[in-house]
Amino acid sequence: MTSRRRFIAIVPLLGAAALARAEAPLVDPKDPQAVALGYTPDAAKADKAKYPKYAAGQTCGNCALYQGKAGDASGPCPLYAGKAVLAKGWCSAWVKRP
Ligand code: SF4
C-alpha cells in the first residue's frame, strides 16, 4: 500500500475516533452506577450529609480519573465506560489529581 493510500485509509478512522469522543453521551445521574457513587452533574449539589468527605472545590475536572482536556466542559471517566461526565460534576470516587 502506498503511503498516500495508507493515509487515506487512516483518515476516516481518526475522524470516527474524534466523533466517538465528542459524542460520548453524558452520564445520567439516575444511572445505577451514578446513583451508587453519588454522581452529580453539579459538584456544589453533592450530598454532603451522605458523602462527608466531599470538600468544596472538588470537581470531576480536578479528579485524577477525569480524562477530559483542561477547559473541556465534559470528558470521559473510566468508572462510566462510554459516557462522559461534566467537568463541574462530582462523585464519591473523587481522587485528588497528583
Ligand atoms: Fe468525576 Fe472523578 Fe467521579 Fe469520575 S471518579 S465521576 S472524574 S469525580
Tab-separated table of C-alpha atoms and ligand atoms in Angstrom:
chain	number	residue	atom	x	y	z
A	1	MET	CA	0.000	0.000	0.000
A	2	THR	CA	1.424	3.410	-0.898
A	3	SER	CA	1.767	5.876	1.939
A	4	ARG	CA	-0.895	8.053	0.293
A	5	ARG	CA	-3.326	5.150	0.228
A	6	ARG	CA	-2.485	4.295	3.812
A	7	PHE	CA	-3.149	7.916	4.789
A	8	ILE	CA	-6.492	7.855	3.005
A	9	ALA	CA	-7.372	4.631	4.833
A	10	ILE	CA	-6.422	6.076	8.231
A	11	VAL	CA	-8.215	9.429	7.970
A	12	PRO	CA	-11.761	8.033	8.346
A	13	LEU	CA	-10.629	6.047	11.394
A	14	LEU	CA	-9.253	9.176	13.037
A	15	GLY	CA	-12.446	11.016	12.190
A	16	ALA	CA	-14.562	8.241	13.690
A	17	ALA	CA	-12.435	8.234	16.852
A	18	ALA	CA	-12.766	12.010	17.219
A	19	LEU	CA	-16.508	11.767	16.653
A	20	ALA	CA	-16.869	8.970	19.208
A	21	ARG	CA	-15.032	11.066	21.779
A	22	ALA	CA	-17.028	14.199	21.021
A	23	GLU	CA	-20.335	12.399	21.059
A	24	ALA	CA	-19.958	10.313	24.214
A	25	PRO	CA	-23.312	10.760	25.949
A	26	LEU	CA	-23.306	12.341	29.372
A	27	VAL	CA	-23.763	10.079	32.366
A	28	ASP	CA	-27.363	10.063	33.529
A	29	PRO	CA	-27.361	10.869	37.264
A	30	LYS	CA	-30.101	8.212	37.574
A	31	ASP	CA	-27.837	5.546	36.047
A	32	PRO	CA	-27.363	2.786	38.695
A	33	GLN	CA	-23.570	3.300	38.737
A	34	ALA	CA	-24.053	7.057	39.110
A	35	VAL	CA	-26.536	6.557	41.943
A	36	ALA	CA	-24.198	4.080	43.670
A	37	LEU	CA	-21.327	6.566	43.541
A	38	GLY	CA	-23.389	9.673	44.248
A	39	TYR	CA	-22.541	11.285	40.918
A	40	THR	CA	-23.989	14.733	40.452
A	41	PRO	CA	-23.547	16.929	37.376
A	42	ASP	CA	-23.075	19.882	39.733
A	43	ALA	CA	-20.444	19.334	42.449
A	44	ALA	CA	-21.972	22.128	44.538
A	45	LYS	CA	-25.058	19.911	44.881
A	46	ALA	CA	-23.127	16.870	46.185
A	47	ASP	CA	-24.925	15.203	49.093
A	48	LYS	CA	-22.679	16.465	51.903
A	49	ALA	CA	-24.579	14.515	54.572
A	50	LYS	CA	-24.160	11.225	52.705
A	51	TYR	CA	-20.620	11.979	51.500
A	52	PRO	CA	-18.855	13.905	54.294
A	53	LYS	CA	-15.514	13.501	52.501
A	54	TYR	CA	-16.746	15.937	49.836
A	55	ALA	CA	-14.953	19.240	50.133
A	56	ALA	CA	-15.778	22.426	48.279
A	57	GLY	CA	-13.653	22.753	45.168
A	58	GLN	CA	-13.649	19.033	44.312
A	59	THR	CA	-14.923	18.502	40.760
A	60	CYS	CA	-14.523	15.944	38.030
A	61	GLY	CA	-12.307	18.478	36.275
A	62	ASN	CA	-9.677	18.206	39.019
A	63	CYS	CA	-10.129	14.476	39.725
A	64	ALA	CA	-7.244	12.129	38.905
A	65	LEU	CA	-9.633	9.841	36.995
A	66	TYR	CA	-11.009	12.549	34.707
A	67	GLN	CA	-9.810	12.118	31.121
A	68	GLY	CA	-11.166	15.292	29.570
A	69	LYS	CA	-8.819	18.043	28.446
A	70	ALA	CA	-8.366	21.180	30.534
A	71	GLY	CA	-11.077	23.632	29.543
A	72	ASP	CA	-13.460	20.983	28.171
A	73	ALA	CA	-16.966	21.085	29.636
A	74	SER	CA	-17.047	17.295	29.847
A	75	GLY	CA	-14.845	14.278	29.363
A	76	PRO	CA	-14.616	10.536	29.825
A	77	CYS	CA	-14.281	8.881	33.215
A	78	PRO	CA	-13.207	5.207	33.372
A	79	LEU	CA	-15.853	4.499	36.014
A	80	TYR	CA	-18.567	5.228	33.451
A	81	ALA	CA	-17.464	3.359	30.322
A	82	GLY	CA	-18.545	5.018	27.090
A	83	LYS	CA	-20.020	8.018	28.909
A	84	ALA	CA	-18.791	11.491	29.683
A	85	VAL	CA	-19.008	13.334	32.975
A	86	LEU	CA	-19.300	17.085	33.343
A	87	ALA	CA	-16.099	18.853	34.425
A	88	LYS	CA	-18.168	20.593	37.114
A	89	GLY	CA	-19.641	17.281	38.299
A	90	TRP	CA	-18.525	15.112	41.201
A	91	CYS	CA	-18.844	11.597	42.573
A	92	SER	CA	-17.728	9.839	45.748
A	93	ALA	CA	-14.822	8.161	43.916
A	94	TRP	CA	-13.141	11.560	43.506
A	95	VAL	CA	-9.361	11.311	43.862
A	96	LYS	CA	-7.055	14.298	44.141
A	97	ARG	CA	-5.027	14.755	40.975
A	98	PRO	CA	-1.335	14.339	41.875
B	1	SF4	FE1	-15.851	12.647	38.309
B	1	SF4	FE2	-13.667	11.549	39.357
B	1	SF4	FE3	-16.088	10.617	39.994
B	1	SF4	FE4	-15.084	10.183	37.572
B	1	SF4	S1	-14.275	9.401	39.519
B	1	SF4	S2	-17.183	10.877	38.050
B	1	SF4	S3	-13.980	12.090	37.192
B	1	SF4	S4	-15.272	12.677	40.480
